[in-house]
Amino acid sequence: MDNNLKREIILDNYQDPMNRGLVEDGSYLKENTNNESCIDNIDMMMKIEDNIIKDIVFDGEACAISTSATSIMIRSLIGKGVDEALKIIKNFQNMIEEKDYDKDLLGELIVYEDIAKQPNRKTCALLPSNAVINMISKYLENK
Amino acid sequence: MKKEDFPMLDSEIIYFDNGATTLKPRCVVDKMNDYYTKYTSNIHRGDYEAAVITNNLYDGVRDLVSDFINCNSSKEVVFTSGATNSLNLVVFGFMRKYLKSSDEVLLTKAEHASNVLPWIKLSEEIGFKIKYIPLNEDYELTVDNLKKMITPNTKVVSIAHITNVIGDVRDVDSIGKICHEDNILFCVDGAQSVPHMKVDFKKSNMDFLCFSGHKMLGPTGVGVLVGKYDLLEEMDPICYGGGMNQFFEYDNSYELKKPPIKFEAGTPPIAEVIGLGEAIKYLMNIGMDKIYEHECSLKKYMIDKLSKIPNIIMYNKNSNSGILAFNVSGVFAQDTSVYLNHYHIYVRAGNHCAKMLKDDLKIKNTVRVSLYLYNTKEDVDRLVDVLSDSENIFKVVI
Ligand SMILES: Cc1ncc(COP(=O)(O)O)c(C=O)c1O
């Protein structure tokens, strides 16, 4: 993907992110996520039914990379089964951490391919991943 | 002022994060190196030559500090590991014995975590009340607002002399006088003031003054607590061990040394104390009034220039110090700092450890430029230049 296009997708998702705003609904799981080394701070909520991710929302203050990564991740995961979601996230983490990964699984998340080359932005890109993993684990534990 | 004395400035960086920590002049680093390469030895015992040199240097720094901030004697100067440690010593060494459940302690919402959390923790134990003096529309503390909060139960006022986000200079002379008249202890967090202006412990009627070496050209790992001697005599150490005791016996009897030694258990940060002494000499040589004037006029220059850029929001134009908090509208503070880093301009983004201030500012995070003696108009011009081009921000950070 061309760099300008990547930047445009990131910027669109930063300035007008998907599903910003939390909900008052007890059927959602909730998780806060923040970074030791920077000032991003995001709350995420997720509704899973019959192993399918029905909805994810978020709110908080965070930089362009974290906010857009949260938005794109939300778009990539809604409607997916939890196993597939975990696979996508694992692949995303591998890409950021410069390990082997499967490009085809990533969809739009591929726009963060180059972030891996900027060590101080990795934690920003990874911010939503842990929250999502934690919520899925909670769901699986309580099933 | 003296850029050439600072090795970090040999490269093309512009250092605007002085509220967090400052650069070190070569003389400070050399002085510490001398300790490590020429006369390494422990203190308190002077049987051989190197130890005599070290002892003299170490004790000499107490005299320097005492001159620098004008307390009654060098016996009022306690070396700690930093402002945080000094504040904790005041709270858990002195206030734990002094305060009762019916008492009140006055703070403000603009205080640094290190002047809030120790108080919260101790109040859990004792049950005294912490009250926050309201700030005015510029987020500053006024003497009138302070006066209104004082009740017969007020026992302590603990505030920063200069706050680290807004950078307002509190009127410590008036506040010290009020506290003194009302029998209230006055504890001053001088972390952001002692490095930047003349601070006078006696004139301002302070009871405790806390600051850090690394924010005033000195090394990390060393700080100071200055306390009135009679208060230090009553204060308990929060750390026990060698160097600070007269004797201890198998029947559990013991006696501690007098202040300040009784607060310095174990081997202190010797090289750091010696380095701090050199930093103080360096600052005194230039003159604190000159440093303060330089920073204020540079801040004014910066505000004038930044005001001409339409999308810059400044939060503390009126405060009289070298600290400016701002945002580029529509851009998260951290993205701005990453952008500036691209041009080797070092600033800080965040809540700057004053987490309660977000309620008043209605914004959690800002970009902070904090100036020091080595910053120049050219540094500011470069910042303004780069920020004028802020359309470019996302091209750089993404
Ligand atoms: C106002 C204020 N007080 C206290 C501190 C704590 O200093 P240190 O981290 O050196 O202990 C700081 C440091 O940022 C500060 O700005």
XYZ file of C-alpha atoms and ligand atoms in Angstrom:
557
model
C 0.000 0.000 0.000
C 1.202 3.450 -0.888
C 2.424 5.603 2.031
C 0.093 8.503 1.352
C -2.867 6.182 1.350
C -1.734 4.652 4.629
C -1.408 8.081 6.184
C -4.839 9.067 4.899
C -6.477 5.990 6.403
C -4.763 6.596 9.745
C -5.700 10.261 9.752
C -9.339 9.540 8.832
C -9.600 7.079 11.665
C -7.994 9.546 14.063
C -10.176 12.493 13.166
C -13.381 10.555 12.817
C -12.925 7.276 14.640
C -15.413 4.428 14.560
C -17.624 3.913 17.620
C -16.255 6.619 19.840
C -18.351 6.984 23.000
C -19.100 4.458 25.720
C -22.523 2.901 26.328
C -24.581 2.312 29.472
C -25.199 -1.366 29.005
C -24.419 -4.105 31.493
C -24.050 -6.723 28.791
C -20.752 -5.117 27.670
C -17.371 -6.004 29.105
C -15.162 -3.054 29.988
C -11.422 -2.489 30.100
C -9.133 0.494 30.541
C -5.834 0.554 28.743
C -2.918 2.938 29.091
C 0.794 3.105 28.514
C 3.485 3.499 31.151
C 5.703 5.367 28.781
C 3.206 7.798 27.306
C -0.016 9.533 28.105
C -2.557 7.591 26.043
C -5.525 6.445 28.046
C -8.468 4.612 26.495
C -11.556 2.838 27.837
C -12.984 0.081 25.680
C -16.272 -1.828 25.908
C -17.160 -4.991 24.064
C -20.233 -7.127 23.630
C -19.784 -10.795 22.793
C -22.662 -13.222 22.215
C -22.307 -16.884 21.309
C -18.602 -16.395 20.680
C -19.280 -13.634 18.152
C -18.112 -10.045 18.698
C -21.291 -8.012 18.348
C -19.993 -4.567 19.200
C -16.942 -2.677 20.432
C -16.876 0.990 21.529
C -14.179 3.171 23.065
C -13.452 6.578 24.523
C -10.473 8.418 25.911
C -7.575 10.704 25.135
C -4.869 9.335 22.961
C -2.501 10.193 20.142
C -3.175 9.800 16.438
C -1.606 6.358 16.278
C -3.446 4.836 19.263
C -6.777 6.397 18.458
C -6.715 5.350 14.822
C -5.434 1.863 15.692
C -8.350 1.460 18.085
C -10.799 2.581 15.433
C -9.394 0.309 12.733
C -9.195 -2.624 15.115
C -12.826 -2.141 16.091
C -13.837 -2.169 12.429
C -11.769 -5.286 11.764
C -13.162 -7.248 14.703
C -16.889 -6.567 14.823
C -18.767 -9.585 13.476
C -15.807 -11.906 13.870
C -15.718 -14.993 16.104
C -13.495 -14.716 19.155
C -10.958 -17.249 17.849
C -10.559 -15.416 14.591
C -10.316 -12.103 16.449
C -7.520 -13.442 18.615
C -5.723 -14.635 15.505
C -5.977 -11.200 13.884
C -4.695 -9.472 17.008
C -1.816 -11.913 17.394
C -0.829 -11.251 13.807
C -1.024 -7.525 14.347
C 1.145 -7.768 17.445
C 3.654 -9.869 15.545
C 3.839 -7.280 12.793
C 4.458 -4.428 15.248
C 6.996 -6.454 17.167
C 8.788 -7.305 13.908
C 8.142 -11.053 14.085
C 6.718 -13.261 11.338
C 3.132 -12.473 10.449
C 0.497 -13.274 7.870
C -0.289 -10.181 5.799
C -3.521 -11.574 4.441
C -5.128 -11.761 7.845
C -4.594 -8.116 8.676
C -6.892 -6.194 6.374
C -6.697 -2.467 6.998
C -4.422 -2.943 9.996
C -1.609 -3.261 7.492
C -1.394 0.547 7.494
C 0.753 0.271 10.637
C 3.397 -1.776 8.862
C 5.943 1.052 9.000
C 5.244 1.971 12.609
C 7.326 -1.023 13.555
C 10.299 0.979 12.377
C 9.647 3.744 14.919
C 10.397 2.240 18.307
C 8.730 5.035 20.273
C 5.374 4.499 18.516
C 5.025 0.733 18.948
C 3.314 0.988 22.312
C 0.826 3.452 20.804
C -0.138 1.061 18.024
C -0.474 -1.816 20.466
C -2.628 0.090 22.952
C -6.023 -1.403 21.996
C -4.754 -4.978 21.525
C -4.284 -5.853 25.148
C -7.648 -4.456 26.155
C -9.396 -6.548 23.529
C -7.487 -9.690 24.485
C -8.331 -9.152 28.150
C -12.029 -8.746 27.421
C -12.113 -11.858 25.265
C -10.345 -13.832 28.013
C -12.854 -12.580 30.553
C -15.684 -13.692 28.297
C -14.193 -17.134 27.784
C -13.552 -17.588 31.513
C -17.098 -16.689 32.463
C -18.821 -18.616 29.714
C 23.730 32.571 28.408
C 26.619 30.072 28.378
C 25.389 27.464 25.896
C 28.964 26.340 25.412
C 29.187 25.075 29.001
C 26.637 22.321 28.282
C 27.954 19.318 26.346
C 24.425 18.164 25.379
C 24.014 21.380 23.425
C 27.007 20.597 21.200
C 24.555 18.696 19.015
C 21.704 20.560 17.400
C 19.045 19.844 19.996
C 16.874 22.507 21.543
C 16.127 21.555 25.103
C 12.821 22.890 26.428
C 12.055 20.241 29.074
C 13.716 21.906 32.031
C 10.727 21.413 34.294
C 11.409 17.681 34.070
C 15.162 17.841 34.417
C 17.974 20.127 33.331
C 21.162 19.674 31.363
C 24.455 19.504 33.242
C 27.317 21.903 32.710
C 30.722 20.359 32.138
C 32.017 21.591 35.512
C 29.404 19.518 37.386
C 30.242 16.355 35.482
C 33.988 16.980 35.901
C 33.634 17.540 39.621
C 31.806 14.216 40.011
C 34.348 12.478 37.810
C 37.112 13.798 40.046
C 35.456 12.149 43.010
C 35.251 8.869 41.114
C 38.733 9.015 39.614
C 40.831 10.866 42.216
C 39.478 10.624 45.742
C 36.767 7.977 46.025
C 36.120 7.284 49.712
C 33.226 7.127 52.137
C 32.364 10.029 54.408
C 32.233 10.441 58.197
C 35.689 8.853 58.613
C 38.756 10.813 57.696
C 41.787 8.712 58.414
C 43.382 8.960 55.003
C 43.929 11.760 52.574
C 41.176 11.019 50.058
C 38.632 10.717 52.855
C 39.607 14.104 54.230
C 39.072 15.708 50.821
C 35.719 13.969 50.393
C 34.512 14.901 53.864
C 35.386 18.534 53.376
C 33.721 18.708 50.011
C 30.572 16.950 51.222
C 30.171 19.128 54.310
C 31.055 22.220 52.304
C 27.961 21.725 50.165
C 25.766 22.186 53.250
C 27.295 25.640 53.695
C 26.733 26.422 50.036
C 23.068 25.389 50.199
C 22.605 27.412 53.344
C 24.037 30.511 51.636
C 22.085 29.835 48.476
C 18.621 29.703 50.039
C 19.438 31.741 53.158
C 18.530 29.540 56.097
C 19.859 30.000 59.629
C 22.709 27.526 59.457
C 24.004 24.584 57.491
C 22.640 22.364 60.266
C 19.195 23.005 58.774
C 20.225 21.397 55.471
C 19.355 17.698 55.055
C 20.481 15.808 51.956
C 17.823 13.517 50.502
C 17.400 11.713 47.214
C 15.186 14.435 45.727
C 12.198 16.708 46.275
C 9.856 13.717 46.440
C 11.931 12.149 49.175
C 12.143 15.472 51.044
C 8.366 15.910 50.986
C 7.842 12.334 52.178
C 10.270 12.985 55.018
C 8.303 16.045 56.114
C 4.988 14.196 55.950
C 5.967 10.831 57.441
C 8.815 12.030 59.669
C 7.266 15.155 61.108
C 3.545 15.370 60.374
C 2.795 11.795 61.471
C 3.571 12.841 65.046
C 2.290 16.384 64.741
C -1.177 16.102 63.165
C -4.417 14.963 64.803
C -7.703 13.831 63.315
C -9.400 17.209 63.787
C -6.649 19.106 61.930
C -6.740 20.519 58.429
C -4.001 20.657 55.794
C -4.277 23.120 52.904
C -3.008 22.182 49.426
C -4.030 23.210 45.899
C -5.152 21.167 42.925
C -2.127 22.330 40.960
C 0.333 20.504 43.213
C 2.682 17.848 41.932
C 1.852 14.253 42.939
C 4.693 14.318 45.468
C 2.975 17.091 47.413
C -0.419 15.384 47.385
C -0.112 11.610 47.666
C 1.975 11.554 50.887
C -0.691 13.733 52.514
C -3.514 11.511 51.282
C -1.715 8.439 52.583
C -1.068 9.956 56.012
C -4.629 11.219 56.278
C -5.839 7.637 55.765
C -3.901 6.804 58.896
C -4.664 9.849 61.055
C -7.920 11.133 59.652
C -7.045 14.816 59.260
C -8.767 16.730 56.496
C -7.084 17.796 53.249
C -8.593 20.933 51.744
C -7.782 22.350 48.329
C -7.520 26.120 48.119
C -9.501 27.257 45.037
C -7.460 28.686 42.140
C -8.439 31.871 40.286
C -9.426 32.123 36.613
C -5.769 31.926 35.585
C -5.438 28.711 37.648
C -3.266 30.622 40.109
C -3.281 30.761 43.885
C -4.165 34.130 45.426
C -3.419 35.152 48.986
C -7.084 36.092 49.457
C -8.288 32.633 48.501
C -5.792 31.149 50.903
C -6.942 33.415 53.737
C -10.552 32.392 53.186
C -9.687 28.736 53.684
C -7.929 29.147 57.014
C -9.881 27.947 60.044
C -8.785 27.448 63.654
C -8.069 23.822 62.673
C -5.629 24.677 59.892
C -2.238 23.321 60.910
C -0.278 23.173 57.659
C -0.108 24.937 54.300
C 1.907 22.882 51.817
C 2.269 24.346 48.336
C 4.654 24.640 45.445
C 6.451 27.975 45.222
C 6.155 27.675 41.433
C 3.776 25.082 39.987
C 5.029 22.840 37.270
C 2.191 23.185 34.743
C 0.944 26.763 35.126
C 4.225 28.137 36.410
C 2.602 30.732 38.642
C 4.877 32.140 41.301
C 3.109 32.020 44.648
C 3.526 34.982 46.963
C 5.476 33.042 49.569
C 6.444 36.163 51.524
C 2.822 37.024 52.279
C 1.773 33.421 52.740
C 4.683 32.785 55.101
C 3.706 35.800 57.147
C 0.074 34.716 57.400
C 1.069 31.188 58.387
C 3.499 32.476 60.955
C 0.876 34.738 62.551
C -1.690 31.925 62.680
C 0.689 29.267 63.982
C 0.403 27.298 60.767
C 3.398 25.357 59.473
C 4.466 26.449 56.001
C 5.924 23.705 53.814
C 7.206 24.809 50.419
C 7.825 22.600 47.395
C 10.668 24.505 45.775
C 11.378 21.985 43.003
C 10.464 24.503 40.275
C 11.519 27.710 42.030
C 14.902 27.124 43.664
C 16.523 26.430 40.254
C 15.057 29.547 38.660
C 14.874 32.430 41.123
C 16.209 33.718 44.412
C 14.473 31.787 47.197
C 14.868 33.072 50.741
C 13.977 30.566 53.449
C 14.184 33.053 56.326
C 12.577 36.039 54.659
C 9.574 33.991 53.509
C 9.170 32.434 56.933
C 9.293 28.907 55.597
C 9.287 25.974 57.973
C 10.241 23.357 55.388
C 11.645 23.764 51.873
C 12.077 20.826 49.477
C 13.939 20.692 46.165
C 15.861 18.432 43.736
C 19.410 18.684 42.439
C 18.697 17.467 38.920
C 16.329 20.334 38.135
C 19.053 22.894 38.916
C 21.960 21.709 36.743
C 22.964 19.100 39.318
C 22.956 15.306 39.193
C 19.995 12.987 39.691
C 19.681 11.138 42.993
C 20.207 14.088 45.313
C 17.837 16.630 46.801
C 17.517 18.825 49.827
C 15.170 19.333 52.728
C 15.715 22.553 54.607
C 13.851 22.702 57.912
C 13.838 25.050 60.872
C 16.208 23.470 63.362
C 13.744 23.041 66.232
C 11.365 21.246 63.838
C 14.155 18.999 62.586
C 14.932 18.112 66.197
C 11.361 16.921 66.649
C 11.193 15.156 63.304
C 11.756 11.380 63.141
C 13.890 9.804 60.440
C 12.033 7.545 58.021
C 15.202 5.543 57.421
C 17.521 4.012 60.047
C 21.010 2.570 59.876
C 24.672 3.482 59.898
C 26.051 6.978 60.195
C 22.992 8.427 61.901
C 23.211 6.764 65.345
C 25.276 7.580 68.463
C 25.002 4.057 69.859
C 22.711 1.062 70.056
C 22.835 -1.795 72.576
C 21.601 -5.357 72.984
C 18.936 -4.117 75.446
C 17.415 -2.250 72.468
C 18.486 1.151 73.750
C 19.834 3.530 71.155
C 20.497 7.177 70.569
C 20.421 9.033 67.275
C 22.709 11.832 66.173
C 21.514 15.407 65.876
C 19.995 16.830 62.683
C 20.836 16.899 59.865
C 22.934 13.720 60.254
C 20.134 11.756 61.871
C 18.188 11.872 58.593
C 21.044 10.592 56.455
C 21.209 6.866 57.230
C 23.605 4.776 55.180
C 26.108 5.919 52.603
C 24.671 9.051 51.046
C 24.929 9.987 47.351
C 28.412 11.453 47.848
C 29.323 12.200 44.246
C 25.887 13.683 43.694
C 26.090 15.987 46.699
C 29.484 17.200 45.505
C 28.052 17.701 42.006
C 25.129 19.641 43.456
C 27.584 21.936 45.210
C 29.256 22.687 41.907
C 25.865 23.381 40.289
C 25.009 25.845 43.045
C 28.323 27.633 42.555
C 27.621 27.832 38.841
C 24.151 29.309 39.433
C 25.367 31.793 42.051
C 28.076 32.901 39.713
C 25.534 33.926 37.106
C 23.077 35.254 39.701
C 19.555 34.005 40.344
C 17.939 37.359 39.583
C 19.567 37.391 36.190
C 18.409 33.850 35.453
C 14.835 34.679 36.473
C 14.757 37.835 34.339
C 16.162 35.947 31.363
C 13.456 33.279 31.564
C 10.598 35.750 32.024
C 11.656 37.910 29.112
C 12.173 34.856 26.916
C 8.703 33.587 27.816
C 7.223 36.957 26.893
C 9.066 36.837 23.578
C 7.724 33.333 22.953
C 4.130 34.312 23.756
C 4.314 37.325 21.426
C 5.499 35.132 18.596
C 3.143 32.206 19.245
C 0.148 34.561 19.503
C 0.580 35.211 15.803
C -0.035 31.571 14.966
C -3.820 31.131 14.852
C -4.209 27.542 16.024
C -2.044 27.683 19.145
C -3.956 27.678 22.438
C -1.914 28.905 25.394
C -3.105 28.208 28.928
C -0.866 30.281 31.182
C 0.227 33.435 29.391
C 0.129 35.478 32.594
C 2.260 33.393 34.906
C 5.623 34.931 35.787
C 8.049 32.133 35.097
C 9.648 30.286 32.221
C 6.850 27.729 31.839
C 4.364 27.759 28.973
C 1.605 25.184 28.546
C -0.128 25.041 25.163
C -1.796 22.864 22.573
C -2.121 22.994 18.816
C -5.878 22.914 18.291
C -7.124 19.544 17.125
C -3.814 17.843 17.844
C -3.176 15.568 20.811
C -0.342 16.903 22.973
C 1.814 13.862 22.447
C 1.537 14.103 18.687
C 2.808 17.667 18.927
C 5.776 16.599 21.014
C 6.594 13.760 18.616
C 6.393 16.271 15.784
C 8.735 18.705 17.549
C 11.149 15.889 18.305
C 11.448 15.376 14.569
C 13.120 18.814 14.498
C 15.206 18.002 17.594
C 13.087 20.211 19.816
C 12.536 18.518 23.175
C 9.319 19.354 25.014
C 7.027 17.415 27.298
C 3.448 16.322 26.702
C 1.138 15.145 29.450
C -0.519 16.126 32.667
C 2.890 16.762 34.228
C 2.058 14.837 37.406
C -0.557 17.407 38.398
C -3.482 15.126 37.657
C -6.088 17.064 39.605
C -5.574 20.180 37.539
C -7.464 18.625 34.621
C -10.770 19.430 36.360
C -9.995 23.137 36.308
C -8.203 23.313 32.972
C -10.920 21.130 31.396
C -8.181 19.508 29.413
C -6.053 16.609 30.508
C -2.914 16.986 28.513
C -0.800 19.889 27.365
C 2.516 20.469 25.695
C 4.897 22.156 28.100
C 7.875 24.313 27.226
C 9.975 25.059 30.301
C 12.894 27.408 29.837
C 16.261 27.731 31.498
C 19.314 29.895 31.406
C 20.802 28.276 28.287
C 17.718 28.803 26.122
C 17.903 31.625 23.612
C 15.694 33.686 21.328
C 17.014 31.578 18.460
C 15.656 28.460 20.199
C 12.265 30.115 20.477
C 12.374 31.262 16.850
C 12.982 27.694 15.779
C 10.039 26.437 17.847
C 7.786 29.109 16.400
C 8.962 28.304 12.892
C 8.212 24.617 13.258
C 4.836 25.239 14.891
C 3.855 27.718 12.155
C 4.109 24.830 9.809
C 1.722 22.717 11.842
C -0.236 21.580 8.801
C 2.770 19.381 8.473
C 2.267 17.665 11.832
C 0.482 14.569 10.619
C 2.816 14.109 7.702
C 5.599 13.829 10.226
C 3.996 11.857 13.040
C 2.166 9.280 10.924
C 6.571 21.063 41.525
C 7.319 19.781 41.661
N 7.421 19.207 42.855
C 8.084 18.055 43.041
C 8.682 17.402 41.993
C 9.369 16.092 42.259
O 10.730 16.149 42.012
P 11.593 14.814 41.941
O 10.947 13.937 40.931
O 12.938 15.294 41.532
O 11.588 14.217 43.310
C 8.598 17.956 40.723
C 9.204 17.254 39.566
O 8.719 17.261 38.473
C 7.909 19.168 40.551
O 7.805 19.737 39.344
